[in-house]
């Protein structure tokens, strides 16, 4: 079959699939039934039919509603046997349908440190996706942020593998209440400009301990699919990387789902099919007649083809009872109930970085006039364009949110393009809020952000407003770390608002006026200068990733950040006391519970993210000063004390022994530090030994 004929057939097959009775909404199929069905389906298929299943067709998905999917791709399934294909919809801050709920960007959601909330976010994404006609969400990006210059920083949850794993697996669980989820990009994808050709090199220990654990967490959470990265890893493109796909993912981790190629990432038919890349997206370039010839010529064993088809069908059958299932209503896209979760997420994502001279919160009884300055105050700024962009139900800008919440306060809005006008307004007001930051022009898919400060004009605006009004509150929108060295000390308050989704303006106003107590914590370290970070090179064909980055590097080199990993202030203040460990000696299969008393010393209710780090005393190998190993959110009324428990399993303290090719727990002393951030002065410590 030639290429043209192949494509023509694929197109008709996609259009022709309608579900047979046995696949229509009913109870979920059990694992044995799924395996039996998969075996039967595969055994009935011709080679051509199997190859059809293994590649996508761009935008072949029939729209279910006039609100229209923004972007969908599917695989054709097998019409003859009544088996539908996947209907892929992208996203990250929401499902990529017009009118859907737009959540804060993933990095902002990372700052909530709230996996339970993230699961609810995922649940809405999955619901809206299914209601809009998709059965596959391609938007769970969990690449570890090695450097804030990565253009897609905002799409991931942070820099720490444990935190990333908790957040990523939560959104997977939520989405998969309704449809398949896909965690991406496997692995080591954190540079965008050179993503199609760069070879990311790292040693095996770095790969296992730093760049893979969060993928394992998503596999353990049952993700249906994993998308490979564009880049190569240690010399082999990820779409044909046998070590990553066959040995680790499908071998050691026993991942039963399927691997989907990032769009256009396959470079070679035989190598990818044999390495275990099961589906070529988003169009058929390599998995077509070339694959047929390769099978016929004995270059790709038939069992690999059968396996690829079986993996895809297995996951589809897991979710098939939801096809056309009752209860999905496209009118609920962007509904009030869904928007409430977007609001909660945006509220909990906001990180109060600095608050001196009681600049915040703004008291409605004391403020008569408030200046709100900056072009971003009145702009829709949801983050990147590219594969995450869609038009949401609505967007509340910062200015709209502030006006809603301001009551009788007079709002003076200036766009800040004219510094004199901005200064004048600020001088007249009781306080000035300056909204500055980045947009998709500064950080986006396909490019990187080489400048880590704000633009000169935004820095000049901050300075001008701060000169005119000492109660100058700076609100920063961005998808990653911003270097604030030139202006940080000139203003009393800094609020990190990220890209905060369609309810972001309301969430910001709630925090500014104290209707909500800020509780977000940084999921990445904010450096004082770029020189404190690992190098970032988005030109070279080869880059080398070492073991240390982010807070681990700051710790190791004893560098002082501008704001530490895990840091965030509250209008309350929390006291940590009486750290206790349940054991002082355990075996390598045991666990320890740490308890700590946290008290709200403030006069308003607040939430605190309690963090637990572990250090390694007497380790025989180089290990971080400390690693994040547990965290939890706790809500406290004024004056309330709660005993917070955090559990540690010995095997979560293992390192990867390259010689033995296995994780191993060292029989040493483990120092447990608990507190409000990674900053060592803020932590209480105790230790136990593993024998
Ligand atoms: C991105 C993926 C995305 C795909 C489809 C690619 O360019 O890297 O993250 O899922 O496009 O939108």
XYZ file of C-alpha atoms and ligand atoms in Angstrom:
703
model
C 0.000 0.000 0.000
C 1.466 3.384 -0.915
C 1.411 6.474 1.221
C -1.523 8.173 -0.490
C -3.739 5.142 -0.350
C -2.796 4.546 3.252
C -3.753 8.061 4.298
C -7.020 7.905 2.394
C -7.979 4.690 4.152
C -7.010 6.105 7.514
C -9.287 9.107 6.947
C -12.318 6.981 6.113
C -11.719 4.720 9.058
C -11.695 7.630 11.457
C -14.983 8.920 10.167
C -16.611 5.512 10.103
C -16.140 4.383 13.708
C -19.318 4.151 15.662
C -19.465 2.175 18.839
C -20.933 -1.306 18.866
C -23.329 -2.083 21.664
C -20.857 -3.860 23.851
C -18.762 -0.718 24.023
C -21.504 1.706 24.865
C -21.819 3.261 28.288
C -22.152 0.560 30.869
C -20.159 -0.605 33.830
C -16.386 -0.340 33.625
C -14.745 -3.481 32.261
C -12.656 -5.482 34.702
C -8.963 -6.132 34.009
C -9.481 -9.726 32.885
C -12.226 -8.805 30.509
C -10.086 -6.023 29.101
C -7.198 -8.421 28.464
C -9.499 -10.946 26.804
C -11.035 -8.264 24.595
C -7.626 -6.888 23.671
C -6.349 -10.346 22.713
C -9.412 -11.014 20.615
C -9.295 -7.663 18.836
C -5.602 -7.926 18.011
C -5.998 -11.505 16.777
C -8.709 -10.442 14.340
C -6.755 -7.592 12.768
C -4.702 -7.519 9.590
C -1.246 -5.972 9.603
C -2.533 -2.913 7.757
C -5.273 -2.415 10.297
C -2.773 -2.644 13.122
C -0.472 -0.117 11.533
C -3.416 2.229 11.041
C -4.038 2.188 14.771
C -0.465 3.210 15.425
C -0.602 6.745 14.033
C -2.640 9.900 14.332
C -4.585 11.936 11.847
C -4.552 15.677 12.442
C -7.853 17.356 13.189
C -9.935 14.452 12.014
C -12.082 14.564 15.124
C -15.691 15.473 14.411
C -16.727 18.454 16.456
C -19.417 17.653 18.937
C -20.451 21.180 19.641
C -20.357 24.544 18.023
C -18.088 25.719 20.843
C -15.604 23.698 18.863
C -12.498 21.969 19.986
C -9.520 24.185 19.434
C -7.224 21.421 18.449
C -7.727 17.713 18.370
C -6.002 14.787 16.813
C -6.937 11.199 16.820
C -5.975 7.723 15.917
C -8.452 5.948 13.668
C -9.158 2.852 15.744
C -10.504 -0.108 13.816
C -13.928 0.524 12.339
C -14.385 -3.031 11.119
C -14.222 -4.282 14.703
C -16.079 -1.324 16.123
C -13.070 -0.040 18.017
C -12.787 3.747 18.200
C -9.496 5.594 18.363
C -8.094 8.162 20.724
C -9.381 11.706 20.514
C -6.524 13.794 21.773
C -7.025 17.251 23.197
C -4.191 19.266 24.628
C -4.069 21.764 27.414
C -2.355 22.342 30.695
C -4.215 25.226 32.287
C -7.467 23.562 31.232
C -8.829 21.469 28.407
C -8.157 23.156 25.107
C -11.763 23.809 24.176
C -13.279 27.183 23.552
C -15.366 28.107 26.570
C -13.605 25.740 28.965
C -12.464 26.562 32.494
C -9.050 28.181 32.559
C -7.080 27.311 35.684
C -3.848 28.965 36.751
C -0.802 27.755 34.824
C 0.719 24.555 36.189
C 3.611 26.423 37.836
C 1.071 28.478 39.770
C -0.758 25.317 40.757
C 2.581 23.931 41.858
C 2.698 26.853 44.295
C -0.494 25.632 45.979
C 1.324 22.522 47.229
C -2.158 21.069 47.355
C -2.449 17.669 45.661
C -6.048 17.224 46.792
C -7.033 20.474 45.087
C -4.999 19.519 42.038
C -6.984 16.325 41.759
C -10.172 18.396 41.701
C -8.608 20.577 38.994
C -7.845 17.420 37.010
C -11.374 16.201 37.575
C -12.791 19.345 35.965
C -10.344 19.128 33.060
C -11.334 15.505 32.488
C -15.041 16.221 32.795
C -14.929 19.140 30.380
C -12.784 17.161 27.975
C -15.179 14.236 27.939
C -18.212 16.538 27.693
C -16.608 18.204 24.681
C -16.042 14.878 22.960
C -12.414 14.059 23.734
C -11.250 10.856 25.382
C -7.596 11.740 25.898
C -5.938 14.677 27.678
C -2.431 15.372 26.439
C -1.590 18.150 28.881
C 0.070 16.770 32.011
C 3.522 18.303 31.702
C 5.811 17.212 34.515
C 9.266 18.029 33.238
C 11.490 19.140 36.047
C 12.372 22.821 35.824
C 16.144 22.819 35.785
C 16.451 26.493 34.903
C 13.871 29.290 34.809
C 14.879 30.184 31.262
C 12.934 27.249 29.874
C 10.212 28.777 27.683
C 7.663 26.260 29.000
C 8.476 26.754 32.682
C 4.851 27.691 33.355
C 3.584 24.349 32.022
C 5.231 22.302 34.727
C 4.809 22.290 38.507
C 8.290 23.098 39.759
C 11.867 22.001 40.267
C 11.622 19.167 42.764
C 10.969 15.560 41.677
C 8.953 14.638 44.776
C 6.730 17.724 44.600
C 6.326 17.271 40.828
C 5.318 13.660 41.337
C 2.688 14.559 43.933
C 1.174 17.312 41.793
C 1.421 15.479 38.456
C -0.052 12.240 39.757
C -2.928 14.202 41.317
C -3.964 15.842 38.078
C -3.675 12.444 36.354
C -6.012 10.893 38.934
C -8.533 13.691 38.528
C -8.517 13.642 34.732
C -8.809 9.874 34.706
C -12.145 9.992 36.470
C -13.307 10.784 32.951
C -10.742 9.930 30.331
C -7.174 8.945 29.546
C -4.365 11.228 30.689
C -0.900 11.560 29.277
C 2.166 12.606 31.282
C 4.903 14.272 29.252
C 7.637 14.785 28.001
C 9.657 11.673 28.769
C 12.399 12.682 29.553
C 14.792 15.521 30.266
C 12.870 18.080 28.200
C 13.574 21.530 29.650
C 14.983 23.662 26.871
C 12.719 24.756 24.066
C 14.628 26.466 21.279
C 16.839 23.449 20.594
C 14.282 20.853 21.658
C 14.149 19.156 18.263
C 17.838 18.405 18.097
C 19.444 18.757 21.515
C 21.032 15.731 23.125
C 20.623 15.981 26.896
C 23.333 14.033 28.633
C 23.322 12.940 32.230
C 24.620 10.070 34.290
C 22.350 7.234 35.291
C 22.082 8.308 38.922
C 20.985 11.824 37.943
C 18.424 10.371 35.565
C 17.001 7.987 38.151
C 16.969 10.305 41.156
C 16.258 13.708 39.621
C 14.654 13.445 36.179
C 12.491 10.318 36.421
C 10.818 9.892 39.838
C 7.880 12.145 38.945
C 7.182 10.070 35.829
C 7.220 6.965 37.984
C 4.705 8.648 40.315
C 2.351 9.208 37.362
C 2.802 5.623 36.192
C 1.987 4.423 39.707
C -1.105 6.647 39.637
C -2.229 4.758 36.535
C -1.624 7.257 33.756
C -2.899 5.739 30.510
C -0.159 7.220 28.419
C 3.290 8.760 28.414
C 4.459 11.155 25.710
C 8.102 10.997 24.742
C 10.196 14.162 24.536
C 11.563 15.740 21.370
C 15.137 15.804 22.632
C 17.615 12.971 22.718
C 18.788 11.522 25.975
C 22.363 10.288 26.158
C 22.681 10.113 22.398
C 19.374 8.451 21.541
C 16.235 10.389 20.504
C 13.589 9.892 23.193
C 11.155 8.557 20.567
C 13.484 5.615 20.012
C 15.229 5.440 23.342
C 15.223 1.772 24.292
C 16.660 2.463 27.716
C 13.895 4.901 28.609
C 10.946 3.225 26.917
C 11.628 -0.495 27.014
C 14.005 -0.993 29.867
C 12.795 1.542 32.420
C 9.194 2.497 31.605
C 7.812 -0.772 30.313
C 10.359 -3.087 31.897
C 11.233 -1.996 35.420
C 8.123 0.110 36.028
C 5.795 -2.369 34.312
C 3.846 0.447 32.666
C 0.852 -1.219 30.973
C -0.227 1.858 28.966
C 1.023 3.271 25.694
C 3.705 5.682 24.595
C 2.629 8.473 22.308
C 5.212 10.400 20.351
C 5.426 14.134 20.840
C 4.139 15.619 17.626
C 6.667 14.994 14.907
C 9.332 13.618 17.241
C 9.788 10.251 15.526
C 12.874 10.263 13.355
C 13.014 6.672 12.161
C 10.495 3.880 11.649
C 12.306 0.757 12.769
C 14.119 2.215 15.760
C 10.970 3.780 17.219
C 8.728 0.799 16.653
C 11.278 -1.504 18.245
C 12.072 0.823 21.133
C 8.407 0.857 22.144
C 7.019 4.132 20.871
C 3.485 2.868 20.337
C 1.752 5.725 18.558
C 3.073 8.251 16.093
C 1.506 11.675 16.486
C 0.158 13.755 15.086
C 0.344 12.402 11.579
C 1.512 9.329 9.813
C 5.042 9.875 8.573
C 6.997 6.852 9.781
C 4.299 4.421 10.858
C 2.883 3.780 7.396
C 3.912 1.603 4.484
C 7.483 1.894 5.743
C 6.474 0.109 8.904
C 4.686 -2.549 6.864
C 7.831 -3.143 4.814
C 9.908 -3.263 7.985
C 7.629 -5.931 9.457
C 7.571 -7.931 6.237
C 11.340 -7.668 5.984
C 11.772 -8.925 9.536
C 13.201 -5.659 10.879
C 10.314 -5.079 13.271
C 8.934 -8.234 14.891
C 5.181 -8.692 14.644
C 5.037 -8.980 18.413
C 6.096 -5.338 18.703
C 3.224 -4.283 16.467
C 0.785 -6.420 18.425
C 2.080 -4.978 21.638
C 1.679 -1.386 20.447
C -1.923 -2.012 19.406
C -2.697 -3.967 22.552
C -1.364 -1.197 24.768
C -3.507 1.447 23.118
C -6.639 -0.719 23.117
C -6.082 -1.761 26.719
C -6.204 1.849 27.879
C -9.132 2.713 25.651
C -11.098 -0.181 27.041
C -10.321 0.939 30.562
C -12.231 4.142 29.865
C -14.642 2.901 27.216
C -17.666 2.779 29.520
C -17.521 6.571 29.576
C -17.887 6.877 25.781
C -21.120 8.736 25.199
C -21.811 8.173 28.871
C -24.672 9.994 30.552
C -24.038 12.966 32.779
C -21.654 14.813 30.501
C -23.007 18.170 29.534
C -21.060 20.474 27.287
C -22.917 23.417 28.797
C -20.970 22.825 31.985
C -17.742 23.967 30.347
C -16.690 26.994 32.378
C -19.655 26.587 34.779
C -19.837 28.345 38.138
C -18.939 25.146 39.969
C -15.839 24.681 37.828
C -14.900 28.347 38.067
C -15.009 28.037 41.860
C -12.178 25.497 41.665
C -10.228 27.784 39.344
C -10.681 30.545 41.931
C -9.587 28.363 44.837
C -6.543 27.261 42.898
C -5.619 30.853 42.006
C -6.079 31.974 45.624
C -3.864 29.227 46.999
C -1.268 29.769 44.256
C -0.500 33.377 45.114
C 2.800 33.684 46.965
C 3.350 36.664 49.215
C 7.079 37.238 48.839
C 7.503 40.368 50.888
C 5.270 42.353 53.235
C 6.820 45.104 55.318
C 5.410 48.178 57.068
C 2.004 46.496 56.988
C 1.686 47.314 53.314
C -0.797 44.469 52.998
C -3.593 43.687 53.379
C -5.388 46.806 52.228
C -7.974 47.838 54.772
C -11.158 49.039 53.075
C -11.878 51.348 56.042
C -8.566 53.123 55.762
C -8.032 53.400 52.037
C -9.967 55.995 50.107
C -8.032 55.962 46.865
C -6.074 53.101 45.341
C -3.848 53.454 42.297
C -3.729 50.366 40.076
C -0.934 50.778 37.615
C 0.456 48.799 34.708
C -0.621 47.648 31.284
C -1.022 44.101 32.597
C -3.618 45.301 35.108
C -6.240 45.375 32.439
C -4.991 42.684 30.101
C -5.914 39.057 29.649
C -2.621 37.349 30.458
C -3.135 33.624 30.790
C 0.337 32.518 29.735
C 1.793 30.760 26.754
C 0.295 30.363 23.361
C 1.247 27.135 21.580
C -0.212 23.831 22.650
C -1.832 25.124 25.830
C -3.777 28.092 24.526
C -7.549 28.286 24.351
C -10.279 30.862 24.792
C -11.847 30.297 28.203
C -15.376 31.001 29.363
C -14.300 34.466 30.568
C -11.342 36.136 32.238
C -11.293 38.423 35.259
C -8.312 40.751 34.898
C -6.532 42.160 37.973
C -8.225 45.521 37.485
C -11.680 43.957 37.171
C -11.052 41.853 40.278
C -9.817 44.833 42.286
C -12.769 46.980 41.206
C -15.185 44.224 42.233
C -13.630 43.894 45.658
C -12.823 47.545 46.313
C -16.218 48.606 47.672
C -16.243 52.371 48.046
C -12.554 52.805 47.329
C -11.820 55.043 44.362
C -9.626 53.258 41.809
C -7.181 55.264 39.716
C -6.016 53.096 36.852
C -3.058 54.080 34.656
C -1.434 51.800 32.105
C 2.025 52.911 33.178
C 3.214 53.695 29.677
C 3.516 57.304 30.730
C 5.659 57.368 33.857
C 4.619 60.870 34.862
C 0.928 59.966 34.710
C 1.616 56.834 36.734
C 3.544 58.798 39.355
C 0.819 61.396 39.641
C -1.867 58.792 40.206
C 0.307 56.976 42.743
C 1.034 60.196 44.634
C -2.689 60.949 44.938
C -3.554 57.491 46.264
C -3.312 55.940 49.739
C -1.559 52.935 48.234
C -0.416 51.880 44.792
C -0.581 48.418 43.239
C 1.758 47.970 40.277
C 1.029 44.991 38.043
C 4.106 43.971 36.083
C 5.510 40.795 34.611
C 5.827 38.653 31.555
C 3.586 37.504 28.750
C 3.723 34.912 25.986
C 6.039 37.327 24.186
C 8.636 36.743 26.898
C 8.205 33.024 27.578
C 6.563 30.568 25.293
C 6.688 27.166 23.685
C 9.369 27.059 20.995
C 11.604 29.707 22.571
C 13.252 30.408 25.902
C 13.513 33.346 28.291
C 17.116 34.378 28.383
C 16.469 37.522 30.394
C 15.433 36.649 33.922
C 14.618 40.157 35.137
C 11.542 42.145 34.210
C 11.783 44.452 31.216
C 13.538 47.789 31.701
C 10.219 49.584 31.325
C 8.548 47.503 34.042
C 11.495 47.998 36.369
C 11.406 51.745 35.698
C 7.673 51.775 36.380
C 8.145 50.071 39.746
C 10.821 52.581 40.662
C 8.687 55.539 39.596
C 5.625 54.381 41.521
C 7.680 53.502 44.598
C 9.181 57.013 44.534
C 5.724 58.545 44.363
C 4.050 56.353 46.982
C 5.900 54.431 49.701
C 3.012 51.983 50.038
C 3.865 50.424 46.706
C 2.707 46.839 46.224
C 4.266 45.029 43.287
C 2.298 42.188 41.714
C 4.295 39.970 39.368
C 2.784 37.801 36.648
C 5.153 35.157 35.260
C 5.532 31.442 34.744
C 8.795 31.078 36.613
C 11.443 32.790 38.672
C 12.015 36.506 38.185
C 15.184 38.247 39.342
C 14.087 41.246 41.387
C 17.439 42.490 42.634
C 17.185 45.993 41.180
C 13.901 46.890 42.859
C 13.178 44.360 45.602
C 14.504 46.590 48.376
C 12.670 49.680 47.171
C 9.152 48.398 47.757
C 7.450 47.137 50.927
C 5.361 44.367 49.332
C 5.755 41.842 46.527
C 3.040 39.423 45.435
C 3.813 36.569 43.036
C 0.606 36.076 41.078
C 1.921 33.858 38.221
C -0.469 33.364 35.301
C -3.495 32.820 37.400
C -6.239 31.748 35.019
C -9.709 33.080 34.378
C -10.445 33.803 38.049
C -7.008 35.289 38.670
C -8.186 38.887 39.066
C -10.660 37.879 41.756
C -8.053 35.797 43.586
C -5.576 38.658 43.532
C -8.119 41.117 44.894
C -9.069 38.648 47.636
C -5.440 38.524 48.741
C -4.805 42.266 48.445
C -7.839 43.123 50.574
C -7.204 40.315 53.037
C -10.420 38.416 52.244
C -8.144 35.459 51.711
C -4.947 34.853 53.610
C -2.158 34.064 51.125
C -0.764 30.560 51.479
C 1.168 29.754 48.289
C 4.797 28.656 48.497
C 7.434 28.822 45.794
C 7.823 25.530 43.911
C 11.156 26.816 42.580
C 13.977 28.817 44.052
C 14.123 32.519 43.110
C 17.792 33.478 42.621
C 19.384 36.818 43.330
C 21.260 36.683 40.057
C 21.522 34.413 37.026
C 25.076 33.553 38.083
C 23.686 31.525 40.995
C 22.021 29.085 38.603
C 23.276 26.220 36.478
C 24.216 27.351 32.969
C 21.440 27.436 30.371
C 22.348 26.811 26.757
C 19.628 26.621 24.137
C 21.926 26.577 21.106
C 24.308 23.658 21.550
C 23.482 20.266 20.085
C 24.698 18.663 23.311
C 24.077 19.805 26.879
C 25.071 18.147 30.081
C 22.752 17.989 33.084
C 24.496 17.479 36.399
C 22.934 16.167 39.582
C 22.518 19.549 41.254
C 20.131 22.327 40.288
C 17.581 24.516 42.108
C 17.568 24.513 45.892
C 19.841 21.487 46.084
C 22.522 23.485 44.301
C 21.954 26.533 46.512
C 22.316 24.306 49.577
C 25.387 22.544 48.288
C 27.193 25.713 47.305
C 25.930 27.634 50.293
C 24.359 30.299 48.113
C 21.751 32.659 49.453
C 18.713 32.916 47.179
C 16.455 35.945 46.844
C 13.588 33.711 47.989
C 14.101 30.071 48.936
C 12.287 27.060 47.542
C 9.122 26.483 49.563
C 8.973 30.094 50.740
C 5.807 32.164 51.071
C 4.444 34.557 53.687
C 1.020 34.769 55.266
C -0.909 37.524 57.056
C -0.780 35.155 60.006
C 2.453 33.853 61.487
C 3.010 30.217 62.253
C 5.078 28.791 65.038
C 6.633 25.339 64.729
C 7.341 23.399 67.875
C 7.957 19.928 69.329
C 9.213 18.023 66.328
C 9.107 14.326 67.236
C 10.022 11.198 65.312
C 8.146 7.982 66.019
C 11.358 5.891 65.894
C 15.043 6.570 66.273
C 16.126 3.394 64.519
C 14.382 1.531 61.702
C 15.050 -1.177 59.129
C 15.234 -0.533 55.356
C 11.613 -1.606 54.849
C 10.154 0.406 57.708
C 8.732 3.858 58.119
C 8.983 6.811 60.504
C 6.304 9.317 61.375
C 7.335 12.876 62.116
C 4.946 15.005 64.145
C 5.211 18.707 64.741
C 3.007 21.247 66.443
C 2.058 24.212 64.300
C 0.339 27.210 65.882
C -1.298 30.163 64.191
C -0.038 33.147 66.169
C -1.909 35.628 64.018
C -5.341 37.155 64.348
C -6.863 35.697 61.198
C -7.344 32.164 59.902
C -4.645 30.909 57.597
C -3.262 27.890 55.827
C 0.305 26.724 56.082
C 2.250 24.276 53.921
C 4.344 22.195 56.292
C 7.437 20.828 54.579
C 9.733 17.982 55.531
C 13.277 17.672 54.227
C 15.796 14.903 54.803
C 19.582 15.177 55.000
C 22.072 12.303 55.000
C 24.650 12.150 57.771
C 27.669 10.025 57.010
C 26.649 9.111 53.487
C 29.359 7.362 51.508
C 28.237 8.976 48.283
C 27.682 12.650 47.491
C 24.129 13.487 48.506
C 22.163 16.738 48.713
C 22.264 18.738 51.932
C 18.541 18.033 52.020
C 15.748 16.685 49.834
C 12.039 17.436 50.076
C 10.381 14.182 51.150
C 6.935 15.125 52.447
C 4.560 18.068 52.760
C 1.009 18.824 53.763
C -1.332 21.781 53.993
C -2.937 22.630 57.287
C -5.686 25.166 58.038
C -5.464 26.955 61.399
C -7.777 29.366 63.134
C -6.252 32.264 65.083
C -4.518 30.840 68.133
C -5.129 27.244 67.071
C -2.424 24.589 67.428
C -2.446 21.390 65.447
C -0.213 18.387 65.507
C 0.754 17.652 61.946
C 1.977 14.169 60.960
C 4.191 13.431 58.004
C 5.229 9.959 57.030
C 8.557 8.835 55.650
C 9.216 5.438 54.163
C 12.779 4.204 54.319
C 12.749 3.177 50.683
C 11.955 6.762 49.672
C 15.369 7.690 51.027
C 17.233 5.409 48.653
C 19.891 6.505 46.177
C 20.524 4.861 42.816
C 23.540 2.601 42.925
C 24.847 2.703 39.379
C 27.150 -0.281 39.818
C 24.352 -2.489 41.131
C 21.737 -0.898 38.864
C 19.332 -0.628 41.755
C 18.016 1.756 44.370
C 19.646 1.217 47.729
C 19.035 2.528 51.235
C 22.191 3.575 53.074
C 22.516 2.453 56.701
C 23.243 5.948 58.035
C 21.739 8.716 60.119
C 18.925 10.684 58.453
C 18.336 14.257 59.551
C 14.669 15.221 59.371
C 13.977 18.944 59.112
C 10.467 20.333 59.257
C 9.285 23.867 58.728
C 7.717 26.526 56.530
C 10.303 26.542 53.716
C 13.657 25.098 52.680
C 15.509 27.924 54.435
C 17.626 26.223 57.077
C 17.104 28.853 59.768
C 13.357 28.185 59.642
C 13.583 24.430 60.179
C 13.367 22.236 63.285
C 15.501 19.102 63.088
C 15.823 15.658 64.590
C 17.322 12.446 63.286
C 16.925 8.688 63.076
C 19.065 5.862 61.831
C 18.424 3.126 59.317
C 20.190 -0.074 60.240
C 4.267 19.852 22.376
C 3.412 18.893 23.188
C 1.978 18.984 22.738
C 1.894 18.765 21.238
C 0.484 18.847 20.697
C 4.042 19.678 20.886
O 4.710 20.651 20.174
O 5.609 19.673 22.699
O 3.520 19.197 24.541
O 1.203 18.056 23.437
O 2.666 19.745 20.585
O -0.136 20.040 20.949
